Coordinates of C-alpha atoms in Angstrom, one line a residue:
M1180 CA -114.8 66.6 38.2
I1181 CA -113.0 69.7 37.3
P1182 CA -109.7 70.3 38.9
T1183 CA -109.1 73.5 40.8
M1184 CA -106.1 75.4 41.7
N1185 CA -106.3 74.0 45.2
D1186 CA -106.2 70.5 44.0
D1187 CA -103.0 68.8 45.2
R1188 CA -102.8 66.5 42.1
K1189 CA -100.3 67.4 39.4
I1190 CA -101.4 68.2 35.9
H1191 CA -99.3 66.9 33.0
T1192 CA -99.5 68.5 29.6
K1193 CA -97.5 67.9 26.3
V1194 CA -95.5 70.9 25.1
P1195 CA -94.1 70.8 21.5
I1196 CA -90.4 71.2 20.9
V1197 CA -89.4 73.4 18.1
L1198 CA -85.9 72.6 16.5
P1199 CA -84.2 75.1 14.4
L1200 CA -83.9 74.2 10.7
V1201 CA -80.4 73.4 9.5
E1202 CA -79.7 73.6 5.8
L1203 CA -77.8 70.4 4.5
E1204 CA -74.9 71.0 2.2
A1205 CA -75.1 68.9 -1.0
K1206 CA -72.0 66.6 -1.7
P1207 CA -70.2 67.0 -4.9
E1208 CA -71.0 64.5 -7.7
E1209 CA -67.4 63.2 -7.9
E1210 CA -67.5 62.1 -4.3
L1211 CA -70.7 60.2 -4.8
E1212 CA -69.2 58.3 -7.8
E1213 CA -66.1 57.3 -5.8
E1214 CA -68.2 55.9 -3.0
L1215 CA -70.2 53.8 -5.4
V1216 CA -67.0 52.4 -6.9
E1217 CA -65.7 51.4 -3.5
E1218 CA -68.9 49.8 -2.6
R1219 CA -68.9 47.7 -5.8
K1220 CA -65.3 46.6 -5.2
G1221 CA -66.2 45.5 -1.7
K1222 CA -69.0 43.4 -3.0
L1223 CA -66.7 41.9 -5.6
R1224 CA -64.1 41.0 -2.9
L1225 CA -66.7 39.4 -0.7
K1226 CA -68.0 37.4 -3.7
A1227 CA -64.5 36.2 -4.5
L1228 CA -63.9 35.1 -1.0
W1229 CA -67.1 33.1 -1.0
I1230 CA -66.2 31.6 -4.3
T1231 CA -62.7 30.7 -3.0
L1232 CA -64.2 29.2 0.2
G1233 CA -66.6 27.2 -1.9
I1234 CA -63.9 25.9 -4.1
V1235 CA -61.7 24.9 -1.1
F1236 CA -64.7 23.2 0.6
G1237 CA -65.5 21.5 -2.6
L1238 CA -62.0 20.2 -3.0
L1239 CA -62.0 19.1 0.6
I1240 CA -65.2 17.2 0.0
I1241 CA -63.8 15.6 -3.1
G1242 CA -60.5 14.8 -1.2
Y1243 CA -62.4 13.3 1.7
G1244 CA -64.5 11.3 -0.7
I1245 CA -61.4 10.0 -2.5
S1246 CA -59.9 9.2 0.9
V1247 CA -63.0 7.3 1.9
Y1248 CA -62.9 5.4 -1.3
Y1249 CA -59.1 4.7 -0.9
F1250 CA -59.3 3.6 2.7
S1251 CA -62.2 1.2 1.9
S1252 CA -59.4 -1.0 0.3
H1253 CA -56.3 0.2 2.2
F1254 CA -55.4 0.1 5.9
T1255 CA -55.5 3.4 7.7
F1256 CA -52.5 5.2 9.2
K1257 CA -50.6 3.6 12.0
T1258 CA -52.1 0.2 11.4
V1259 CA -49.7 -2.5 12.7
I1260 CA -50.5 -6.2 12.2
D1261 CA -48.4 -8.8 13.9
G1262 CA -45.7 -6.3 14.5
T1263 CA -45.5 -5.1 10.8
D1264 CA -46.5 -1.6 9.7
C1265 CA -49.3 -2.1 7.3
S1266 CA -50.4 1.5 6.9
L1267 CA -51.8 2.3 3.4
K1268 CA -51.4 -1.3 2.3
T1269 CA -54.0 -3.5 0.7
V1270 CA -55.1 -6.8 2.0
E1271 CA -53.1 -8.5 -0.8
E1272 CA -50.0 -6.6 0.1
V1273 CA -50.3 -7.4 3.8
E1274 CA -50.9 -11.1 3.1
G1275 CA -47.8 -11.0 0.9
V1276 CA -45.9 -9.7 3.9
I1277 CA -47.3 -12.4 6.1
S1278 CA -46.6 -15.1 3.5
R1279 CA -42.9 -13.9 3.2
R1280 CA -42.7 -14.1 7.0
V1281 CA -44.0 -17.6 7.0
D1282 CA -41.4 -18.5 4.4
G1283 CA -38.7 -17.4 6.7
Y1284 CA -40.2 -19.0 9.8
E1285 CA -38.0 -20.8 12.3
M1286 CA -39.0 -22.7 15.5
L1287 CA -36.6 -23.7 18.2
V1288 CA -37.4 -27.0 19.8
T1289 CA -35.8 -27.9 23.2
G1290 CA -36.1 -30.7 25.6
R1291 CA -34.3 -32.6 28.4
D1292 CA -30.7 -33.7 28.3
G1293 CA -29.6 -30.9 26.0
L1294 CA -32.1 -31.7 23.3
R1295 CA -32.1 -28.6 20.9
F1296 CA -32.7 -28.2 17.2
L1297 CA -34.1 -25.6 14.8
L1298 CA -37.1 -26.4 12.6
T1299 CA -37.6 -24.2 9.5
A1300 CA -40.5 -23.6 7.1
R1301 CA -38.5 -25.3 4.4
D1302 CA -38.0 -28.4 6.5
V1303 CA -41.7 -29.1 6.7
G1304 CA -43.1 -27.3 3.7
L1305 CA -44.8 -24.6 5.8
R1306 CA -46.8 -22.1 3.8
Y1307 CA -49.4 -19.3 4.4
V1308 CA -53.0 -20.0 3.7
S1309 CA -55.3 -16.9 3.3
D1310 CA -58.3 -17.3 5.5
G1311 CA -59.8 -13.8 5.5
Q1312 CA -58.3 -12.7 8.8
V1313 CA -56.5 -9.7 7.3
D1314 CA -59.6 -8.7 5.3
K1315 CA -61.6 -8.9 8.5
I1316 CA -59.3 -6.4 10.1
L1317 CA -59.7 -4.1 7.1
Q1318 CA -63.5 -4.3 7.3
S1319 CA -63.4 -3.5 10.9
Q1320 CA -61.8 -0.1 10.1
N1321 CA -64.3 2.8 9.3
P1322 CA -63.1 4.4 6.0
F1323 CA -65.2 7.5 6.9
L1324 CA -63.0 7.9 10.0
W1325 CA -59.8 7.2 8.2
F1326 CA -58.1 10.2 9.9
V1327 CA -59.0 9.2 13.5
P1328 CA -56.0 6.7 14.0
V1329 CA -53.6 9.6 13.5
F1330 CA -54.7 10.9 16.9
K1331 CA -54.6 7.5 18.6
S1332 CA -51.7 5.8 20.5
D1333 CA -49.6 3.2 18.7
A1334 CA -50.9 0.5 21.0
A1335 CA -54.5 1.3 20.1
T1336 CA -53.8 0.6 16.4
R1337 CA -52.0 -2.7 16.8
Q1338 CA -53.7 -5.8 15.5
T1339 CA -52.8 -9.5 15.7
T1340 CA -53.7 -12.5 13.7
S1341 CA -53.2 -16.2 13.9
P1342 CA -51.9 -16.9 10.5
S1343 CA -53.5 -19.9 8.9
V1344 CA -50.7 -22.1 7.7
S1345 CA -50.4 -25.6 6.4
Y1346 CA -47.4 -28.0 6.2
D1347 CA -46.4 -31.0 4.1
N1348 CA -47.1 -34.0 6.3
S1349 CA -44.6 -36.1 4.3
K1350 CA -41.8 -33.6 4.8
F1351 CA -42.7 -33.3 8.4
N1352 CA -42.5 -37.1 9.0
T1353 CA -39.2 -37.2 7.1
K1354 CA -37.7 -34.5 9.3
M1355 CA -38.9 -36.3 12.5
R1356 CA -37.2 -39.5 11.4
M1357 CA -34.0 -37.6 10.7
L1358 CA -34.1 -36.2 14.3
D1359 CA -34.4 -39.7 15.7
L1360 CA -36.2 -38.6 18.8
Y1361 CA -36.6 -42.2 20.1
N1362 CA -33.0 -43.2 19.9
E1363 CA -32.5 -45.5 22.9
T1364 CA -28.9 -44.5 23.4
R1365 CA -30.0 -40.9 24.1
M1366 CA -33.1 -41.7 26.2
R1367 CA -33.0 -42.3 29.9
L1368 CA -35.9 -44.2 31.5
P1369 CA -37.5 -42.4 34.4
T1370 CA -36.8 -43.9 37.9
D1371 CA -38.9 -43.7 40.9
A1372 CA -38.0 -41.8 44.1
Y1373 CA -36.7 -44.3 46.7
A1374 CA -35.3 -44.5 50.2
V1375 CA -31.5 -44.5 50.5
F1376 CA -29.4 -45.0 53.5
E1377 CA -27.0 -42.0 54.1
G1378 CA -24.8 -41.7 57.1
S1379 CA -27.1 -43.1 59.9
Q1380 CA -30.6 -42.8 58.5
Y1381 CA -32.8 -43.2 55.5
V1382 CA -33.6 -40.2 53.3
V1383 CA -35.5 -39.7 50.1
H1384 CA -33.6 -40.1 46.9
P1385 CA -35.6 -38.0 44.4
E1386 CA -37.1 -39.3 41.3
D1387 CA -35.3 -39.1 37.9
L1388 CA -37.6 -37.8 35.3
G1389 CA -35.5 -39.4 32.6
S1390 CA -35.6 -38.3 28.9
T1391 CA -37.8 -41.0 27.3
F1392 CA -40.6 -39.7 25.1
V1393 CA -44.1 -41.0 25.0
E1394 CA -44.4 -42.1 21.4
G1395 CA -46.3 -39.6 19.3
L1396 CA -46.4 -36.8 21.8
P1397 CA -43.3 -34.8 20.6
E1398 CA -44.6 -34.8 17.0
K1399 CA -48.0 -33.6 18.2
A1400 CA -46.5 -30.8 20.3
I1401 CA -44.4 -29.6 17.4
Q1402 CA -47.3 -29.7 15.0
D1403 CA -49.5 -27.7 17.3
A1404 CA -46.7 -25.1 17.6
L1405 CA -46.3 -25.0 13.8
L1406 CA -50.0 -24.3 13.3
V1407 CA -49.8 -21.2 15.5
M1408 CA -46.3 -20.3 14.3
G1409 CA -44.8 -20.6 17.8
L1410 CA -41.2 -19.4 17.9
E1411 CA -40.2 -22.0 20.5
V1412 CA -41.5 -25.2 22.0
D1413 CA -40.1 -26.8 25.1
L1414 CA -41.0 -30.5 25.0
N1415 CA -40.5 -30.7 28.7
E1416 CA -43.2 -28.2 29.4
V1417 CA -45.8 -29.8 27.2
D1418 CA -45.6 -33.2 28.9
C1419 CA -44.1 -35.3 26.2
Y1420 CA -42.0 -37.5 28.4
T1421 CA -42.8 -40.7 30.4
T1422 CA -43.0 -40.1 34.1
P1423 CA -42.0 -42.0 37.3
E1424 CA -44.7 -43.6 39.3
V1425 CA -43.3 -42.5 42.7
Y1426 CA -42.2 -39.0 43.4
A1427 CA -40.3 -37.6 46.4
D1428 CA -43.4 -36.5 48.2
N1429 CA -45.1 -39.9 47.9
A1430 CA -46.9 -40.5 51.2
A1431 CA -46.3 -44.2 51.2
L1432 CA -42.6 -43.7 50.6
L1433 CA -42.3 -41.1 53.4
E1434 CA -44.1 -43.5 55.8
K1435 CA -41.8 -46.3 54.7
I1436 CA -38.7 -44.1 55.5
D1437 CA -40.1 -43.2 58.9
T1438 CA -40.6 -46.9 59.7
W1439 CA -37.2 -48.0 58.4
N1440 CA -35.4 -45.3 60.3
T1441 CA -36.7 -47.0 63.5
Y1442 CA -34.5 -50.0 62.5
A1443 CA -31.5 -47.9 61.4
C1444 CA -30.2 -47.8 65.0
F1445 CA -29.4 -51.6 64.7
A1446 CA -25.7 -52.4 64.9
V1447 CA -23.7 -55.4 66.0
T1448 CA -20.0 -55.1 66.5
Y1449 CA -18.3 -58.4 66.3
T1450 CA -15.0 -58.9 68.1
F1451 CA -12.2 -61.2 66.8
G1452 CA -9.5 -60.5 69.4
D1453 CA -8.3 -57.0 68.7
K1454 CA -10.2 -56.9 65.4
T1455 CA -13.8 -55.8 65.0
V1456 CA -16.4 -56.1 62.2
Q1457 CA -19.5 -54.0 62.3
L1458 CA -22.9 -55.0 60.9
D1459 CA -25.2 -52.1 60.8
A1460 CA -28.2 -50.6 58.9
S1461 CA -26.0 -49.6 56.0
T1462 CA -25.9 -53.3 55.2
T1463 CA -29.0 -54.8 56.7
M1464 CA -31.4 -52.3 55.2
D1465 CA -30.1 -53.5 51.8
W1466 CA -31.4 -56.9 52.7
V1467 CA -35.0 -55.6 53.2
I1468 CA -37.2 -57.0 50.5
H1469 CA -40.9 -57.0 49.8
A1470 CA -42.5 -59.9 51.5
S1471 CA -43.8 -61.2 48.1
E1472 CA -40.2 -61.6 47.0
R1473 CA -39.3 -64.2 49.5
N1474 CA -38.1 -67.5 48.1
W1475 CA -40.0 -70.3 49.8
S1476 CA -37.1 -72.7 49.2
D1477 CA -35.1 -70.5 51.5
Y1478 CA -37.5 -71.3 54.4
Y1479 CA -38.3 -74.9 53.9
G1480 CA -36.6 -78.2 52.9
Y1481 CA -33.2 -79.6 53.0
D1482 CA -30.0 -77.6 52.7
N1483 CA -26.7 -79.4 51.9
Y1484 CA -24.9 -77.1 54.3
Y1485 CA -27.4 -76.6 57.1
G1486 CA -29.4 -79.8 56.8
Y1487 CA -33.1 -79.7 57.8
Y1488 CA -34.0 -76.4 59.4
D1489 CA -37.0 -74.5 60.7
Y1490 CA -36.5 -71.1 59.1
E1491 CA -40.2 -70.9 58.3
V1492 CA -40.8 -69.2 61.6
L1493 CA -38.9 -66.2 60.2
W1494 CA -42.2 -65.3 58.6
D1495 CA -42.9 -63.7 62.0
Y1496 CA -40.2 -61.1 61.3
V1497 CA -42.2 -58.7 59.0
I1498 CA -42.1 -54.9 58.8
E1499 CA -45.2 -53.0 57.8
A1500 CA -44.3 -49.7 56.1
G1501 CA -46.3 -47.5 53.8
G1502 CA -49.1 -50.1 53.5
E1503 CA -46.6 -52.8 52.3
Y1504 CA -44.9 -55.7 54.1
Y1505 CA -41.2 -56.3 54.2
T1506 CA -38.7 -58.7 55.6
L1507 CA -35.0 -59.5 55.6
N1508 CA -33.8 -61.5 52.6
L1509 CA -32.8 -64.7 54.2
A1510 CA -30.5 -65.6 51.4
A1511 CA -28.6 -62.3 51.9
V1512 CA -28.3 -62.9 55.6
K1513 CA -27.0 -66.4 55.0
A1514 CA -24.5 -65.1 52.5
W1515 CA -23.2 -62.4 54.9
V1516 CA -22.8 -64.8 57.8
H1517 CA -21.1 -67.4 55.6
N1518 CA -18.7 -64.8 54.3
L1519 CA -17.9 -63.8 57.9
S1520 CA -17.2 -67.5 58.6
V1521 CA -15.0 -67.9 55.6
T1522 CA -13.0 -64.8 56.6
Y1523 CA -12.6 -65.6 60.3
D1524 CA -13.0 -69.3 60.8
T1525 CA -9.7 -71.1 61.1
V1526 CA -10.8 -74.8 60.8
G1527 CA -8.8 -76.5 58.1
T1528 CA -6.9 -73.3 57.1
T1529 CA -3.2 -73.2 56.4
R1530 CA -1.4 -71.9 59.4
R1531 CA 2.2 -71.0 60.1
F1532 CA 3.9 -72.1 63.3
I1533 CA 7.3 -72.7 64.8
D1534 CA 7.8 -76.5 65.2
A1535 CA 9.6 -78.4 67.9
H1536 CA 12.9 -77.8 66.2
G1537 CA 12.5 -74.0 66.1
V1538 CA 11.9 -74.0 62.4
E1539 CA 9.0 -72.2 60.8
N1540 CA 6.6 -74.7 59.3
V1541 CA 3.1 -74.8 57.9
V1542 CA 0.2 -77.2 58.6
E1543 CA -3.1 -77.5 56.7
G1544 CA -6.4 -79.3 57.3
G1545 CA -7.9 -80.8 60.4
A1546 CA -10.9 -80.0 62.5
W1547 CA -9.4 -77.6 65.1
G1548 CA -10.0 -73.9 65.1
W1549 CA -12.6 -71.2 65.3
E1550 CA -15.9 -72.1 63.6
I1551 CA -18.9 -69.7 63.7
S1552 CA -22.3 -71.4 64.1
E1553 CA -23.9 -69.9 61.1
K1554 CA -27.4 -70.9 61.8
A1555 CA -27.4 -69.6 65.3
E1556 CA -25.8 -66.3 64.2
I1557 CA -28.5 -65.8 61.6
W1558 CA -31.1 -66.1 64.3
E1559 CA -29.2 -63.6 66.4
I1560 CA -29.1 -61.1 63.5
Y1561 CA -32.8 -61.4 62.9
D1562 CA -33.5 -60.8 66.6
A1563 CA -31.1 -57.9 66.9
F1564 CA -32.5 -56.2 63.8
W1565 CA -36.2 -56.5 64.8
Y1566 CA -35.5 -55.3 68.3
H1567 CA -33.3 -52.4 67.1
T1568 CA -30.5 -53.4 69.4
G1569 CA -27.0 -52.2 69.3
L1570 CA -24.3 -54.3 71.0
T1571 CA -20.7 -55.5 70.9
R1572 CA -20.1 -59.3 71.2
K1573 CA -18.2 -62.3 69.9
P1574 CA -20.0 -64.4 67.2
I1575 CA -21.8 -67.5 68.3
Y1576 CA -19.3 -70.3 67.8
A1577 CA -19.9 -74.0 67.1
Q1578 CA -16.3 -74.5 68.1
E1579 CA -13.6 -72.3 69.5
A1580 CA -9.8 -72.3 69.4
V1581 CA -7.5 -71.0 72.2
E1582 CA -6.8 -67.5 71.0
Y1583 CA -7.5 -65.0 68.2
V1584 CA -4.6 -64.5 65.9
Q1585 CA -3.9 -63.0 62.5
P1586 CA -5.2 -65.1 59.6
G1587 CA -2.7 -67.9 58.9
E1588 CA -1.2 -67.9 62.3
A1589 CA -1.3 -70.6 65.0
D1590 CA -4.4 -70.4 67.1
W1591 CA -3.8 -73.3 69.5
G1592 CA -1.9 -71.5 72.2
K1593 CA 1.1 -72.9 74.0
T1594 CA -0.2 -76.3 75.2
Y1595 CA -0.5 -78.9 72.5
I1596 CA 0.7 -82.2 71.1
E1597 CA 2.9 -82.0 68.0
I1598 CA 3.5 -85.1 65.9
D1599 CA 6.2 -84.9 63.2
L1600 CA 5.0 -87.4 60.5
T1601 CA 8.4 -87.2 58.7
E1602 CA 10.5 -87.9 61.8
Q1603 CA 7.9 -90.2 63.4
H1604 CA 8.3 -88.4 66.7
M1605 CA 5.9 -86.8 69.2
F1606 CA 6.3 -83.8 71.4
Y1607 CA 4.0 -82.5 74.2
F1608 CA 4.3 -78.8 75.1
V1609 CA 2.7 -77.3 78.2
D1610 CA 2.7 -73.5 78.4
G1611 CA 5.4 -73.6 75.7
E1612 CA 7.7 -76.0 77.5
N1613 CA 8.5 -79.4 76.1
V1614 CA 7.4 -81.8 78.9
F1615 CA 7.2 -85.1 76.9
E1616 CA 8.4 -86.7 73.7
A1617 CA 8.4 -90.2 72.2
D1618 CA 8.9 -92.1 69.0
V1619 CA 5.7 -93.2 67.2
V1620 CA 4.6 -95.3 64.2
T1621 CA 1.9 -93.6 62.0
G1622 CA -0.2 -94.8 59.2
A1623 CA 1.3 -96.6 56.2
P1624 CA 1.6 -94.2 53.2
W1625 CA -0.2 -96.6 50.9
G1626 CA -3.7 -98.1 50.6
G1627 CA -5.4 -95.0 52.0
R1628 CA -3.9 -95.7 55.5
A1629 CA -1.8 -92.5 55.9
T1630 CA -2.3 -90.6 59.1
P1631 CA -4.1 -87.3 58.1
Q1632 CA -2.1 -84.2 58.7
G1633 CA -3.7 -81.1 60.1
V1634 CA -4.8 -79.6 63.5
Y1635 CA -7.2 -81.6 65.6
S1636 CA -7.9 -82.1 69.3
V1637 CA -8.1 -84.9 71.8
L1638 CA -11.8 -85.9 71.6
N1639 CA -11.9 -88.5 74.4
K1640 CA -9.9 -90.6 76.8
M1641 CA -10.7 -94.3 77.1
S1642 CA -9.0 -97.1 79.0
P1643 CA -9.3 -99.8 77.8
A1644 CA -10.9 -99.5 74.4
K1645 CA -11.8 -101.8 71.5
L1646 CA -10.7 -100.6 68.1
V1647 CA -12.8 -101.8 65.2
G1648 CA -11.8 -101.5 61.5
E1649 CA -13.9 -100.8 58.5
I1650 CA -16.6 -103.4 57.6
Q1651 CA -15.4 -105.6 54.8
A1652 CA -17.5 -107.2 52.0
S1653 CA -17.9 -110.2 54.2
G1654 CA -19.7 -108.2 56.7
K1655 CA -16.9 -108.4 59.3
P1656 CA -14.6 -105.6 60.3
E1657 CA -11.1 -105.4 58.9
Y1658 CA -9.8 -105.8 62.5
E1659 CA -10.9 -105.8 66.1
T1660 CA -8.2 -104.9 68.6
W1661 CA -8.2 -104.1 72.2
V1662 CA -5.9 -101.4 73.5
T1663 CA -5.2 -100.2 77.0
Y1664 CA -5.1 -96.5 76.3
W1665 CA -7.0 -94.7 73.6
L1666 CA -6.8 -91.0 72.8
P1667 CA -8.9 -90.4 69.6
F1668 CA -8.4 -87.1 67.7
T1669 CA -10.7 -87.5 64.7
W1670 CA -14.3 -88.8 64.5
A1671 CA -13.2 -91.1 61.7
G1672 CA -11.3 -93.2 64.2
H1673 CA -7.8 -91.8 64.2
G1674 CA -6.1 -91.6 67.5
M1675 CA -3.1 -92.4 69.7
H1676 CA -2.9 -95.8 71.5
D1677 CA -0.5 -98.5 72.7
A1678 CA 0.6 -101.0 70.0
N1679 CA 2.4 -104.0 71.5
W1680 CA 2.6 -105.7 68.1
Q1681 CA 5.1 -103.1 66.8
P1682 CA 8.7 -104.3 67.1
W1683 CA 10.0 -100.8 67.7
F1684 CA 8.9 -97.1 67.1
G1685 CA 10.2 -94.3 65.0
G1686 CA 12.5 -94.4 62.0
D1687 CA 11.0 -95.6 58.7
L1688 CA 9.0 -98.5 60.2
Y1689 CA 5.8 -96.8 59.1
T1690 CA 6.7 -97.1 55.4
Y1691 CA 6.3 -100.9 55.5
N1692 CA 4.6 -101.7 58.8
G1693 CA 2.6 -98.6 59.3
S1694 CA -0.8 -98.5 61.1
H1695 CA -4.3 -98.1 59.5
G1696 CA -3.9 -94.4 60.3
C1697 CA -3.6 -94.2 64.0
V1698 CA -0.5 -93.1 66.0
N1699 CA 1.0 -96.2 67.5
M1700 CA 3.0 -95.7 70.7
Y1701 CA 5.1 -97.7 73.1
Y1702 CA 2.9 -98.8 76.0
Y1703 CA 4.6 -96.8 78.7
D1704 CA 4.8 -93.7 76.6
V1705 CA 1.1 -93.6 75.9
Q1706 CA 0.4 -94.5 79.5
E1707 CA 2.4 -91.4 80.6
L1708 CA 0.8 -89.2 78.0
Y1709 CA -2.7 -90.5 78.8
F1710 CA -2.5 -89.1 82.4
M1711 CA -0.9 -85.9 81.3
V1712 CA -3.2 -84.5 78.6
E1713 CA -6.8 -83.4 78.9
V1714 CA -9.6 -83.8 76.5
G1715 CA -9.6 -80.8 74.1
T1716 CA -5.8 -80.6 73.9
P1717 CA -4.8 -79.5 70.3
V1718 CA -3.0 -82.2 68.2
I1719 CA -0.8 -80.9 65.3
L1720 CA 0.3 -83.5 62.7
H1721 CA 2.6 -82.3 60.0
Y1722 CA 5.4 -83.4 57.7

């Protein structure tokens, strides 16, 4: 199809562009030569730069290689082993440092009761033994990265070893003997925790760990510390000591205390006139013993003081505490009651009094006075203790006097018979008033016939009565005599009675015609006295 003028499509054609010719001006020859010179200089400078860079790089490569070689046998920068800067040191140099440190090694050993001593390397022949640990640290470092530690923190470059050491066993043993760790004068045996009575109740007394070593353990603990070069070893912390068997938190002990505290309220307050003596748990709980400790001889058999007795039933008085069985130590109870009797009984004691002449006198012996019934009192203590009672009372008496007085004073009141064995004269006081007196004849002062001095009491009144003397070898009594009035004051047969065979009474008749020990009286005198006195009236006989 041939386009026409009326065709709306555009027609593109290429039209040549004609540029005007410009005539180039030729450079002068001198300028061209200068340019060539500059170009050559530039190339030379560039070549020199490359050569310099090559030399520097080569030197760096050589230096790096030398460094790699160096650090293959030396520790890198900032290397710290066991607190010592080991940078740029060889294994041998580092081991030398460690060896010198071992040579100067000291270990402080402490223990209980102020135990404290210093152990040195020289004492035990301690020395360093190379075991490859230092070399292993060196091998762990990468010599190709010798520069890396420079950029790390100090903590990241620290290393530790457990220096391998050895010691001279002979020197060690010698040193231990010098220390004398097992000296008995310095060691305290451990003691168990136990119950102790304080104030009004039982509490735990804590255990005492003591300071006695288990043989061999201190040496082992010190040896173990030496091998790791420990700077200090506390023998208390490494369990070198013997130990108690019972500690303060022992369940059985705590149960025992709870049980015993139920008995701690026990108390008996004894009254002796205006004086009092208290027996309470502070004493009785010391008497508590393990049932296995009871002495059978305390419960059965014959006792010279008590005679036959039936204490075996005291087995019924048993405390169970902490899985164990306890009772009161009968021997301890007996001893306490007997001491109470010795202190407050007045029978046979020496007593001061004002005699019929108003003179202070003394009398000793006899059967009159206060006398505690020890056996009965023991029973009362057992009952009071087991039933936890608290009470105030008089002791149980086998015999009582008239009044409580200070020890050594007269306890027979103001109504009594007084017989002066020197003057051979009798007095009878009623409420302090002399209502009767008479001459008497007492026992002869020879042949064992003397009337006993002391304080007694009228035991009986008999009228008439037959007096019988001691049985002789013939089988017959020394005498048999009937009297009208008989007032005995000893169970041995001494008494007051009429004696119509005596020619008179008083004076010194007793020295050559004395009785067999009785108090002979004129018939009408003893008759009057017989109807005046009562059984139990005190009788004081003195010189």
